[in-house]
Coordinates of C-alpha atoms and ligand atoms in Angstrom, one line a residue:
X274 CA -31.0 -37.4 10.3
X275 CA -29.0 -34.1 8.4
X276 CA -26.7 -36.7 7.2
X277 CA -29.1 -38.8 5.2
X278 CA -30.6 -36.2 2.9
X279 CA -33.2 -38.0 0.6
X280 CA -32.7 -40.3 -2.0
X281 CA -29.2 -38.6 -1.9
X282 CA -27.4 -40.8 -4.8
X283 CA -24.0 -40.9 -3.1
X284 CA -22.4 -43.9 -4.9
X285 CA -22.6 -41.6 -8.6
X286 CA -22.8 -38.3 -7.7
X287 CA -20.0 -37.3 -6.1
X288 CA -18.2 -34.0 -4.8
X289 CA -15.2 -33.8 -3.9
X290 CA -13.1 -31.3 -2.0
X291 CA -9.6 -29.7 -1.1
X292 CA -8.8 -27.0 1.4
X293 CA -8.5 -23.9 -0.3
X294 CA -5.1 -22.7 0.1
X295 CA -4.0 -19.6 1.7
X296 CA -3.5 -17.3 -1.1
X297 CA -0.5 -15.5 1.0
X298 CA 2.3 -17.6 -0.6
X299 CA 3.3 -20.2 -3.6
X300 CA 1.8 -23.4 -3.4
X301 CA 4.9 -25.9 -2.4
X302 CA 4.9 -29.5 -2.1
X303 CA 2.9 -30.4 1.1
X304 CA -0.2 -28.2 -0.9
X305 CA 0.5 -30.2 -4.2
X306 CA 0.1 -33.4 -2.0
X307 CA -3.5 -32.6 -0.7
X308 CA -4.1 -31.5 -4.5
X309 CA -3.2 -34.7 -6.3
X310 CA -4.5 -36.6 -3.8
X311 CA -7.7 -35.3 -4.7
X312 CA -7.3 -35.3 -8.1
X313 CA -6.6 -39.3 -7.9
X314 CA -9.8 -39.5 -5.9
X315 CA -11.8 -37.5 -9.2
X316 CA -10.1 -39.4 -11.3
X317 CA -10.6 -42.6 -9.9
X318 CA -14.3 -42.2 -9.3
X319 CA -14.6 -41.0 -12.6
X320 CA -13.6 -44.2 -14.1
X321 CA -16.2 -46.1 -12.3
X322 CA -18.7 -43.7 -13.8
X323 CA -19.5 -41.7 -10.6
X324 CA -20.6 -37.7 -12.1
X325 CA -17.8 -35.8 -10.6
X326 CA -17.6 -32.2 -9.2
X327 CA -14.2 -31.4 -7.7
X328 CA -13.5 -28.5 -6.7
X329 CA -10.0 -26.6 -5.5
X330 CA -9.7 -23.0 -4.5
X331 CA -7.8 -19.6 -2.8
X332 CA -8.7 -18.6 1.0
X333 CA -8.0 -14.8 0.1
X334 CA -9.0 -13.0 3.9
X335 CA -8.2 -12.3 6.6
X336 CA -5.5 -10.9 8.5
X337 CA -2.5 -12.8 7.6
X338 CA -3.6 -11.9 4.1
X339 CA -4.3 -7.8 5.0
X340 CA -0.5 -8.0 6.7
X341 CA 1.4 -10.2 3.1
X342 CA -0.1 -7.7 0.9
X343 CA 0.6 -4.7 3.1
X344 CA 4.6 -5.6 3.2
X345 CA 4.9 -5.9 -0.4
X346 CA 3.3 -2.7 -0.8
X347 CA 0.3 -4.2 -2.4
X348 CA -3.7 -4.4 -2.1
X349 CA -5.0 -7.2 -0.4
X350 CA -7.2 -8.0 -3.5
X351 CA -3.8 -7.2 -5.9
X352 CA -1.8 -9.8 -3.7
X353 CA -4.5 -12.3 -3.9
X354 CA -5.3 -12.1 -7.8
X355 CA -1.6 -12.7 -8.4
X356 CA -1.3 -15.6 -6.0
X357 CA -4.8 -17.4 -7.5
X358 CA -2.9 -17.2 -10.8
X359 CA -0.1 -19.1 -9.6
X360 CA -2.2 -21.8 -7.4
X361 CA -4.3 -22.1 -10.6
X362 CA -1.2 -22.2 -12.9
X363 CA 0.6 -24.9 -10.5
X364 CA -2.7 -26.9 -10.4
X365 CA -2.9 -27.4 -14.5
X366 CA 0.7 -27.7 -14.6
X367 CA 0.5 -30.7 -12.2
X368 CA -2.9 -31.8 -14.5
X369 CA -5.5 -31.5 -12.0
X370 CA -8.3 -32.0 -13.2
X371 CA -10.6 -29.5 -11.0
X372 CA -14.0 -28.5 -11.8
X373 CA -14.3 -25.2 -10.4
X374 CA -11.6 -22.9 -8.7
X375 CA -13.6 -21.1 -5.7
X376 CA -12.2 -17.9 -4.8
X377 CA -13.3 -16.6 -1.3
X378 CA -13.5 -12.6 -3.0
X379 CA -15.6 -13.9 -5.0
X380 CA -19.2 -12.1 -5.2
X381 CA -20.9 -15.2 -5.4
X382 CA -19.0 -16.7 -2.0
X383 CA -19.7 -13.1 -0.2
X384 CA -23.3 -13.8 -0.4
X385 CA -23.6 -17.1 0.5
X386 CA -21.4 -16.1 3.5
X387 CA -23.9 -13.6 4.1
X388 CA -26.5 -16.1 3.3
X389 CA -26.1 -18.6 6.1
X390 CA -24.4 -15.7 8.8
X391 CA -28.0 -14.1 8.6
X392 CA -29.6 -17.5 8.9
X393 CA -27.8 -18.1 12.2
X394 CA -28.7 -14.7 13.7
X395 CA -32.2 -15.1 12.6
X396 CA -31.9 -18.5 14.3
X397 CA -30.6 -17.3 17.8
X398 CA -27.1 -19.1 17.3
X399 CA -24.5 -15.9 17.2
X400 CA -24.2 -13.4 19.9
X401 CA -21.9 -10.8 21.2
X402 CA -19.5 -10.6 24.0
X403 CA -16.8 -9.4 25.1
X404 CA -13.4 -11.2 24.1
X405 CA -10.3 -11.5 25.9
X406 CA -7.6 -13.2 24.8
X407 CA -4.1 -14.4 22.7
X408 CA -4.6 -14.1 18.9
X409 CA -1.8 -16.1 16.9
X410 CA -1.8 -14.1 13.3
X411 CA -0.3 -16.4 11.8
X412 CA -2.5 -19.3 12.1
X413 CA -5.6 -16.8 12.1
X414 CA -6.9 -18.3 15.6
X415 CA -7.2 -17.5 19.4
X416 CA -5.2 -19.5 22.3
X417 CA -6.2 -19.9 25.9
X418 CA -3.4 -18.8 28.6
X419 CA -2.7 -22.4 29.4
X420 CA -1.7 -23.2 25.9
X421 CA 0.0 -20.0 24.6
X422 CA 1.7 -20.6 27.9
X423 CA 4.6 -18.2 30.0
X424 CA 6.1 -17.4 27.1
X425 CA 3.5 -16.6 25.0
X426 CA 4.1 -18.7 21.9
X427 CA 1.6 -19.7 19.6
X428 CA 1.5 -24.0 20.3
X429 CA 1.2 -24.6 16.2
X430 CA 3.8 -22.2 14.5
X431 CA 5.9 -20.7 17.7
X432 CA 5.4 -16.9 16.6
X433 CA 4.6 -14.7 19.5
X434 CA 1.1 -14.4 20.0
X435 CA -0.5 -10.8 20.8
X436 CA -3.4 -10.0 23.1
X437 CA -6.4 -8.6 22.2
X438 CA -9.7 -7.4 24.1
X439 CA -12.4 -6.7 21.5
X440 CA -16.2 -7.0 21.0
X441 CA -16.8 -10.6 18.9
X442 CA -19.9 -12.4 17.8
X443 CA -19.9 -16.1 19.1
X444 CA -21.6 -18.6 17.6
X445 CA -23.0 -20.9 19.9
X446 CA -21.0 -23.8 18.9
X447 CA -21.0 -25.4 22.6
X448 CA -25.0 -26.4 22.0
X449 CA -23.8 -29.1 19.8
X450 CA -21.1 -31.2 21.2
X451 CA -23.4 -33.6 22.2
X452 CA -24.6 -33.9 18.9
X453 CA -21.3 -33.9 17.2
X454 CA -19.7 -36.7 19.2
X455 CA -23.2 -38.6 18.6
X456 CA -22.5 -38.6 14.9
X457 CA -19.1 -39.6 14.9
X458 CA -20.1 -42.5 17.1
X459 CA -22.4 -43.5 14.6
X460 CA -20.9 -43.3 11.6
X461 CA -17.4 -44.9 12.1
X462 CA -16.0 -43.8 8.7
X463 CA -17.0 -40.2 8.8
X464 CA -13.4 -39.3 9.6
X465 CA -10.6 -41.3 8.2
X466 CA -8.2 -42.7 9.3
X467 CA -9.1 -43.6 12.5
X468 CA -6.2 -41.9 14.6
X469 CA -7.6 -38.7 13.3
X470 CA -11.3 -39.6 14.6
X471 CA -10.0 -40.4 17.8
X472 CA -8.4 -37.4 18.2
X473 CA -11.4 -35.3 17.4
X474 CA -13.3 -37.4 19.9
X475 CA -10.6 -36.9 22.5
X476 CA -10.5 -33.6 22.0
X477 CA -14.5 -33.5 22.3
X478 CA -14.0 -34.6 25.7
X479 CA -13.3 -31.4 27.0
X480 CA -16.1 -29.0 27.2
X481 CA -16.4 -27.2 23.4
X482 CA -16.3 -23.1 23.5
X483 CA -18.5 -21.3 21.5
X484 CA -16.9 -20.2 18.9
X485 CA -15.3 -16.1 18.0
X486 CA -17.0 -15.9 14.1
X487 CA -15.7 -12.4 13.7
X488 CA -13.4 -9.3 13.8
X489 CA -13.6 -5.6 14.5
X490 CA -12.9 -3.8 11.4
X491 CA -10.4 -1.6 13.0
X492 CA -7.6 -4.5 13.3
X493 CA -9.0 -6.6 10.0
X494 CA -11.0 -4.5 7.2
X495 CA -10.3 -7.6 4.7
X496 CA -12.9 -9.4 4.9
X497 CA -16.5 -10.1 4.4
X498 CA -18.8 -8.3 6.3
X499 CA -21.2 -9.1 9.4
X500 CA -24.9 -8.7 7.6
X501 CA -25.9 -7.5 11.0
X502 CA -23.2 -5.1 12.0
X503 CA -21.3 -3.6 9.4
X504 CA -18.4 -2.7 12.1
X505 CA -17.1 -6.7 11.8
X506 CA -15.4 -9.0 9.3
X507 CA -16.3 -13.0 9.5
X508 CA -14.0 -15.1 11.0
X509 CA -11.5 -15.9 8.3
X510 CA -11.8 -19.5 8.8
X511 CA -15.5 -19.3 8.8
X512 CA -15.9 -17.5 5.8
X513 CA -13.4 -20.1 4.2
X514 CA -15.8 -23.6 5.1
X515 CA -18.7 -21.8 3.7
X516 CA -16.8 -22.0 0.2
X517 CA -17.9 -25.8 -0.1
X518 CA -21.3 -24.4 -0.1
X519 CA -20.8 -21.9 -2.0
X520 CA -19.4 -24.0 -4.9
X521 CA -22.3 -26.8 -4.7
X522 CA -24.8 -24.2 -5.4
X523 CA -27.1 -25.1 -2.6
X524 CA -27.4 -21.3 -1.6
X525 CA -29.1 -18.4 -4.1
X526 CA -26.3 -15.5 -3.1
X527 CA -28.5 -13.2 -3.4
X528 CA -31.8 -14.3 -1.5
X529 CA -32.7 -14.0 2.7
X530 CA -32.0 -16.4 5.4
X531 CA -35.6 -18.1 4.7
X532 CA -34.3 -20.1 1.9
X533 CA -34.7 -23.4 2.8
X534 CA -31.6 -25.1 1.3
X535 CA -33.0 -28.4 1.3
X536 CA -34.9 -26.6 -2.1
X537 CA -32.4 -27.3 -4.9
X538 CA -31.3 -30.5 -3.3
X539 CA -31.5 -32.2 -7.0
X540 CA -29.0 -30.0 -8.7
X541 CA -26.8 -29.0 -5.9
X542 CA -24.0 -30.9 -5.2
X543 CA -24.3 -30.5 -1.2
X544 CA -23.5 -32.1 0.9
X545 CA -20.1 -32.9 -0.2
X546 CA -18.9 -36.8 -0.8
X547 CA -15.5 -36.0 0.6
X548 CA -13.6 -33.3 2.3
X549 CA -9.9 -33.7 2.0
X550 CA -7.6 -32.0 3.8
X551 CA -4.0 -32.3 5.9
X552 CA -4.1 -33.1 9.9
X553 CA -3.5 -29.5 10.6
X554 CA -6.8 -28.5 9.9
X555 CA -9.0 -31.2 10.7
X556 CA -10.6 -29.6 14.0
X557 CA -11.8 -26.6 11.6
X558 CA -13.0 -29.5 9.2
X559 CA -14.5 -31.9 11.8
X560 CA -15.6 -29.8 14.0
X561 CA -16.4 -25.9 14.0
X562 CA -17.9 -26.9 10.2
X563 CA -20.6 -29.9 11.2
X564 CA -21.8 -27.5 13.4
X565 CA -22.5 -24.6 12.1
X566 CA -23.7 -27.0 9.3
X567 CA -26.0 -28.3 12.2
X568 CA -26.8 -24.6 13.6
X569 CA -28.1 -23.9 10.0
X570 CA -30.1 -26.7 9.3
X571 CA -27.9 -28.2 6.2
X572 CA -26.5 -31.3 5.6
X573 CA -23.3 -32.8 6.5
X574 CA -20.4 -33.7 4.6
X575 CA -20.0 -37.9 3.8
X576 CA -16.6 -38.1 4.7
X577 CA -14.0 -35.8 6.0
X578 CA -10.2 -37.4 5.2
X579 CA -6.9 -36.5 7.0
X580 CA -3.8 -37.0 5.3
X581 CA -0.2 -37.0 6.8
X582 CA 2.4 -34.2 6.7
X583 CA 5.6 -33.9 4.9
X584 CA 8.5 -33.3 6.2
X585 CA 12.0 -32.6 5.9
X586 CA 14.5 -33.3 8.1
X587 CA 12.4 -33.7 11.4
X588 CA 10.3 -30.4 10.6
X589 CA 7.4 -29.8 8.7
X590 CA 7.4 -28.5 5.3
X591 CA 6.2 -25.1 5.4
X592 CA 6.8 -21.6 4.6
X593 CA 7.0 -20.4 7.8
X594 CA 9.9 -22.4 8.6
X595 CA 11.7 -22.0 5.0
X596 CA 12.1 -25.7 3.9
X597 CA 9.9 -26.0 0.9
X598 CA 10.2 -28.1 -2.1
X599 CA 9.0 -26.5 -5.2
X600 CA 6.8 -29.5 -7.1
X601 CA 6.9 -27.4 -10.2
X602 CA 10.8 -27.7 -10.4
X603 CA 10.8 -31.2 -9.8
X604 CA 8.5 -31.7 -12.9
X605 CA 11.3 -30.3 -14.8
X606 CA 13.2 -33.6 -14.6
X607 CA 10.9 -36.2 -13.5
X608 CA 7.7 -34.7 -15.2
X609 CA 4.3 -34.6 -13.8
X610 CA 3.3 -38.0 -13.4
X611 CA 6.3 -38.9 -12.0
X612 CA 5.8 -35.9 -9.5
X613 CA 2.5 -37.2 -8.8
X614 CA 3.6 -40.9 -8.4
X615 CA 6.1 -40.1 -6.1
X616 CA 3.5 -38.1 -3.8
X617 CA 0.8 -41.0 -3.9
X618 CA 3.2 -43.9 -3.9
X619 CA 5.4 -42.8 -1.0
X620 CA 3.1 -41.3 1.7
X621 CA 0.8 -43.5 3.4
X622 CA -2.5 -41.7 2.9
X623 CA -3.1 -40.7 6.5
X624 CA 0.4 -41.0 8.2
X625 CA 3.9 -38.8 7.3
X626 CA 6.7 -38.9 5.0
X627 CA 9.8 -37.2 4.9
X628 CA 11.0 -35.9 1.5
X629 CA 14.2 -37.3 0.5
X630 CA 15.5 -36.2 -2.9
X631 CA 17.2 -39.8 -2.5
X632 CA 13.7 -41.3 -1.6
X633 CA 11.9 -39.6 -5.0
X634 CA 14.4 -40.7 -7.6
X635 CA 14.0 -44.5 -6.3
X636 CA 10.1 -43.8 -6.4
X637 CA 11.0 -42.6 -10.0
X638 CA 12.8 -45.3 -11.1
X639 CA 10.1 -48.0 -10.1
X640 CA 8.2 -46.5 -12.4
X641 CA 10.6 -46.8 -15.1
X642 CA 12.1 -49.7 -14.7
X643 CA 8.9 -52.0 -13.6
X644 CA 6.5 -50.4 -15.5
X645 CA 8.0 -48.3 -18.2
X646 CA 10.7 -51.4 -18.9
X647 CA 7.3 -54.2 -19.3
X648 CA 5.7 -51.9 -21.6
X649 CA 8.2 -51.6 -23.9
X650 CA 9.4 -54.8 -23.8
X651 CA 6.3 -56.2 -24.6
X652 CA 5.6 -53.4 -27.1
X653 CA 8.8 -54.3 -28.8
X654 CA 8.5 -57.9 -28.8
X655 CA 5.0 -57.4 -30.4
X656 CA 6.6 -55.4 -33.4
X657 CA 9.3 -57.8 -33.7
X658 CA 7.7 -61.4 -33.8
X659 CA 4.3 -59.9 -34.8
X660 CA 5.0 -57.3 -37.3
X661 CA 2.9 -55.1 -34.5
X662 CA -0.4 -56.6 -34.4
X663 CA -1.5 -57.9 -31.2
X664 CA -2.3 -61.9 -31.9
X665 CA -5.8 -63.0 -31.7
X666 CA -4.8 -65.7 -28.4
X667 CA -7.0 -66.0 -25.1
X668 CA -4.3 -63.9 -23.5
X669 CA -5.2 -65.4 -20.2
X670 CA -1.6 -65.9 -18.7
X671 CA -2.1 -63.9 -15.9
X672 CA -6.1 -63.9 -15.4
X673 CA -5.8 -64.9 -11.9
X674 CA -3.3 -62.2 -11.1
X675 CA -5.3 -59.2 -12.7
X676 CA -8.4 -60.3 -11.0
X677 CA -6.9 -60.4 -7.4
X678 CA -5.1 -56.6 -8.2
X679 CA -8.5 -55.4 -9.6
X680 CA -10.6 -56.5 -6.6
X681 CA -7.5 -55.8 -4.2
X682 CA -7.5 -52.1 -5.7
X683 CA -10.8 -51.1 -5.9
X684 CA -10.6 -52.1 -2.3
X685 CA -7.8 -49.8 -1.4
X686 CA -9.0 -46.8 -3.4
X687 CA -12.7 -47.2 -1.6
X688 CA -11.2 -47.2 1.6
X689 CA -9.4 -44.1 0.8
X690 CA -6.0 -45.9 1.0
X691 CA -4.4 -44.6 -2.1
X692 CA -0.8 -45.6 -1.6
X693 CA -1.7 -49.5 -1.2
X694 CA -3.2 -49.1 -4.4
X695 CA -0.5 -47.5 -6.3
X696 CA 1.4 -50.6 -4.6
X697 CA -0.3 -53.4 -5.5
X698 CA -1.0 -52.3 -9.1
X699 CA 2.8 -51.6 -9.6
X700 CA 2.7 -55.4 -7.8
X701 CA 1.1 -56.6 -11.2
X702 CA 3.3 -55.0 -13.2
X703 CA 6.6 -57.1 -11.2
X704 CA 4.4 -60.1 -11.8
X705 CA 3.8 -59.2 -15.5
X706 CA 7.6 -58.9 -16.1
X707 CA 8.4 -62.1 -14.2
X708 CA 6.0 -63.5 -16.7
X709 CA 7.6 -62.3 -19.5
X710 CA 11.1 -64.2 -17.7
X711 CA 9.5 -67.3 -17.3
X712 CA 7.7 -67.9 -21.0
X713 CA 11.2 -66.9 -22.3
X714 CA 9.0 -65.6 -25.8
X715 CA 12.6 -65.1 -27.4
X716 CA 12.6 -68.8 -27.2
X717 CA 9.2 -69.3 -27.7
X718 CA 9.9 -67.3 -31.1
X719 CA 12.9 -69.9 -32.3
X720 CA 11.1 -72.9 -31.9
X721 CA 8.7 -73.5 -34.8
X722 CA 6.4 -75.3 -32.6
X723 CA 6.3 -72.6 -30.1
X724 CA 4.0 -70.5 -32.0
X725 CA 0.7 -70.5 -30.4
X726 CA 2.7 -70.4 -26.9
X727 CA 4.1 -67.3 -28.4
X728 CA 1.1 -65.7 -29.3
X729 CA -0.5 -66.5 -26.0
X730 CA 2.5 -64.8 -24.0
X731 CA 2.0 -61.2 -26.4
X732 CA -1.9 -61.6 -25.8
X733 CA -1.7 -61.6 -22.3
X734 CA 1.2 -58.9 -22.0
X735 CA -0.8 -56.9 -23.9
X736 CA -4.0 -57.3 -21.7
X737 CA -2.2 -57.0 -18.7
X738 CA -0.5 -53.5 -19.8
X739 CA -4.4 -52.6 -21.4
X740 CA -5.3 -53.0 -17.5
X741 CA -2.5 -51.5 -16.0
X742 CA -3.1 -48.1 -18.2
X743 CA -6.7 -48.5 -16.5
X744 CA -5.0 -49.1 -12.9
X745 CA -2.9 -46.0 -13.0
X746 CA -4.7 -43.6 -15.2
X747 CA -5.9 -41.5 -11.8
X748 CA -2.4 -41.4 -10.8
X749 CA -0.3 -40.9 -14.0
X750 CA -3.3 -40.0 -16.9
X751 CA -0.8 -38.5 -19.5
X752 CA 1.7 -41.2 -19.5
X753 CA -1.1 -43.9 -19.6
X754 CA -3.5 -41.9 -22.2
X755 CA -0.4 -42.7 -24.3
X756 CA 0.4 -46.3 -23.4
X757 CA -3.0 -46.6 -24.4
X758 CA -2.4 -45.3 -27.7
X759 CA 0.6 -47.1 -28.2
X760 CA -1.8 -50.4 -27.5
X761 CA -3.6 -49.1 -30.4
X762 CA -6.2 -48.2 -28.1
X763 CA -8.7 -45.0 -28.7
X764 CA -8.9 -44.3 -24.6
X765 CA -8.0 -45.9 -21.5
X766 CA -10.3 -48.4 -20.9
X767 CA -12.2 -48.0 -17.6
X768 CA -11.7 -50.6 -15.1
X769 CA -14.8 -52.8 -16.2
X770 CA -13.8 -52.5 -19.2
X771 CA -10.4 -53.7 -18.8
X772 CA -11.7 -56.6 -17.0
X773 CA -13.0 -58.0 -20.4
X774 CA -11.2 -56.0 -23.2
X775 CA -9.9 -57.9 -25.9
X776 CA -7.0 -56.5 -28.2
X777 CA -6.4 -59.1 -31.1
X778 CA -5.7 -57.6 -33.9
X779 CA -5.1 -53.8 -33.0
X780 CA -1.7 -52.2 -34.0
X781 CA 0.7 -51.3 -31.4
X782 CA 3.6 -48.4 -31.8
X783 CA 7.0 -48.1 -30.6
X784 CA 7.6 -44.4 -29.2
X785 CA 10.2 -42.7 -26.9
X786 CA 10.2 -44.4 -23.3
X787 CA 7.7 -44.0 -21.4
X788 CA 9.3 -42.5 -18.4
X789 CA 13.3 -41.9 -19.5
X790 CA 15.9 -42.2 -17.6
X791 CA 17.0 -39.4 -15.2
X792 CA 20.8 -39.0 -14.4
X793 CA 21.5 -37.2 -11.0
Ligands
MSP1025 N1 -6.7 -21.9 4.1 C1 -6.6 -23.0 5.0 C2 -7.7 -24.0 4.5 C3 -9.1 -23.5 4.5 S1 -10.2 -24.8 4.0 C4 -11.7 -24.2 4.3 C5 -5.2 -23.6 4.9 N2 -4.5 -23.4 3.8 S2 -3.0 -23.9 3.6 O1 -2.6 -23.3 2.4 O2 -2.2 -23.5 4.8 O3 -2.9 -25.4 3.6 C6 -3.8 -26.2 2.8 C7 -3.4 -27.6 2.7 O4 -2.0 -27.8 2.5 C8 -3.7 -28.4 4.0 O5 -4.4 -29.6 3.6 C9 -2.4 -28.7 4.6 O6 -2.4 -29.8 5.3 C10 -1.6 -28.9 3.3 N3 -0.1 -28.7 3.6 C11 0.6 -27.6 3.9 N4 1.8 -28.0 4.2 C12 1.9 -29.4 4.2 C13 3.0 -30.3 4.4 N5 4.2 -30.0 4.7 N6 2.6 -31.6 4.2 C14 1.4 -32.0 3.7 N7 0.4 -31.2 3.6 C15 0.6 -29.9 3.9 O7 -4.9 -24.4 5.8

């Protein structure tokens, strides 16, 4: 089937993908959350030696986009240069560790655009009609009367809607709800969690529309242009899912819609491992995408994956409704990682969490007072009873424990639940410092007798810290790039490494703490 392209390596090759985020305002909290959860996901595959491509972006059309710039007396293109910098900018600051940032005015993306529009006219699957109907700006989409309702309201973001009667091209997305549900039914995890998938397949119980793929140039000039009618503008959100064929390179830009696309298939990175996104825009995702990926005769995405929402005080955080958190401002006090461990570790991946500045600072201190506190208590104890040199012992005090986190972790991160991860590790490093309590090595170190025992109890701290750098490197890679270090280590180790490593004799170093102490 289009899902099983051939000899497809999927366990080491694998793309990965976030939304790309409206370039009409700063990237807040809720878009950092979608970002590092992706980044984890790189990261982590990484590690198990997967070839990554990840790949972040700016969805810079459309009309939302033409009305931003036009208030603050910009260009669209001016408005959405200077808001790519900043999602860019925020994106290093928070040490993502993208592979290519797609933006949507981008030549290359206009082309493929055109690319596969062309292919679908040539292909019988647009046509035009006549469209009448409620248009939310805001979320860039139409409403039918029953669900804009008497008053008119748009039923995601409560703006007014407006009514509009225009020419559109429809693309005839109603030919393939049969085989849409059909594939969901058949591959269980194509959309995780499951909550999510059974919403897509309830809502596939009603008859699908076609689908409105464009827009008269007289409302929206910001956009890219129909290849057969240069009067229209693609459908904002159209335009914006081709991106993640765009950036794979399955499509030449610049070549007709007889390309097969199946041609390149060994240096492309189509079709994508994972698409992650927020529940707000998983029908885009799950639906008007596989089949206009079906209408063209490409491959599906693996895996499409629906995380949660945050909110504040019983609302969603969003622009719109005034009540965002700035990430960047809480790195000032808590630093990246422990912005990014706050993110992963509170929100179960798929469900919502509500933002508590209360909630973050106990997030915080877990790290710093489980994990920071047994790293440099061990570290310590090594440079005082062992002039710094890690002893040449079995260190297998807490084999057993390591083992069941490892295997309990890879677990959790394979089945895309990231916050039972970043649980259970932080589990071993409770365990680790209960270890620590019952050897008692300050005891250990009085009685002359005690030595070998002592040496065991550093050997094994030292492993188990050696792993636990391994465990939280996608989550928090600065802070355990120099844990590492400070175990006298060149690099992280990956996790099959850190199965086996062995440490005798390397020279650890005290430094600052790892994650200091905030006062509020
Ligand atoms: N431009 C579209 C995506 C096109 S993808 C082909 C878009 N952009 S967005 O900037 O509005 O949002 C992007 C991501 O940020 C989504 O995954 C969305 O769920 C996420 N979030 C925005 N606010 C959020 C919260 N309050 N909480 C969690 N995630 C949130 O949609």
């Amino acid at each position: 089937g289009l899902c099983d392209a051939p000899n497809y390596p999927y366990m080491n090759r694998r793309y990965l993908t976030t939304p790309i985020y409206y370039a009409t305002g700063d990237p807040h909290l809720g878009h950092a959350y979608t970002t590092v959860l992706a980044d984890t996901l790189a990261r982590y595959y990484r590690q198990t030696g997967a070839e990554v491509r990840f790949l972040t972006g700016t969805d810079e059309h459309g009309q939302k986009m033409q009305e931003t710039a036009a208030k603050r007396d910009m260009t669209p293109i001016e408005l959405a240069d200077q808001m790519a910098e900043s999602f860019e900018a925020a994106w290093k600051d928070l040490n993502i560790s993208f592979d290519r940032f797609i933006r949507t005015s981008e030549p290359e993306h206009i082309g493929v655009v055109s690319t596969v529009l062309e292919r679908l006219w040539a292909k019988g699957q647009i046509y035009d009609d006549v469209y009448s109907g409620w248009y939310c700006v805001q979320e860039e989409r139409y409403w039918t009367e029953r669900e804009v309702g008497a008053e008119h309201l748009c039923p995601d973001c409560k703006r007014p809607v407006e009514f509009v009667e225009e020419k559109n091209y429809f693309f005839r997305m109603s030919d393939y709800q049969e085989r849409l549900i059909q594939h969901i039914e058949d591959h269980p995890e194509w959309i995780v969690p499951g909550t999510r998938r059974n919403e897509i397949l309830g809502f596939l119980k009603q008859p699908l529309q076609d689908l409105s793929i464009s827009r008269p140039k007289s409302r929206l000039a910001w956009g890219v242009t129909l290849p057969f009618d240069p009067d229209h503008v693609c459908y904002v959100w159209v335009d914006a899912l081709i991106n993640y064929v765009t950036a794979s390179g399955l499509l030449d830009p610049d070549s007709g819609p007889d390309q097969p696309g199946f041609a390149d298939q060994g240096n492309s990175w189509w079709p994508a491992s994972l698409h992650i996104m927020g529940k707000d825009i998983i029908t885009t995702h799950a639906v008007y995408w596989p089949t206009l990926l079906m209408a063209a005769d490409l491959p599906l995405p693996k895996q499409i994956l629906a995380h949660g929402w945050w909110i504040m005080e019983d609302e969603k955080m969003a622009k719109s409704v005034g009540n965002v958190v700035d990430p960047l401002a809480l790195r000032e006090d808590y630093g990246t990682d422990g912005v990014r461990w706050y993110l992963l570790r509170d929100m179960p991946t798929g469900a919502d969490a509500s933002y508590t500045p209360e909630r973050f600072h106990a997030r915080y201190d877990e790290l710093a007072n489980v994990l920071g506190n047994l790293a440099s208590r061990a570290i310590s104890m090594i440079v005082k009873y062992r002039d710094g040199i890690i002893p040449e012992a079995a260190g297998d005090g807490l084999e057993a424990d390591i083992a069941s986190t490892l295997s309990a972790v890879t677990g959790h991160m394979d089945a895309l639940r990231v916050h039972d991860a970043m649980a259970t590790s932080m589990d071993l490093a409770r365990t680790a410092n209960g270890y620590v309590d019952r050897r008692e090595p300050w005891s250990q170190a009085k009685d002359p007798s005690g030595a070998e025992d002592l040496d065991e109890t550093l050997a094994s701290l030292a492993r188990v810290i050696a792993v636990l750098t391994a465990l939280f490197l996608p989550v928090t890679p600065q802070k355990m790039t120099d844990l590492a270090g400070r175990l006298g280590l060149k690099s992280v180790p990956t996790l099959d490494q850190a199965r086996s490593i062995s440490l005798g004799g390397l020279r650890v170093e005290k430094g600052a703490p790892l994650f200091p102490r905030v006062d509020r």
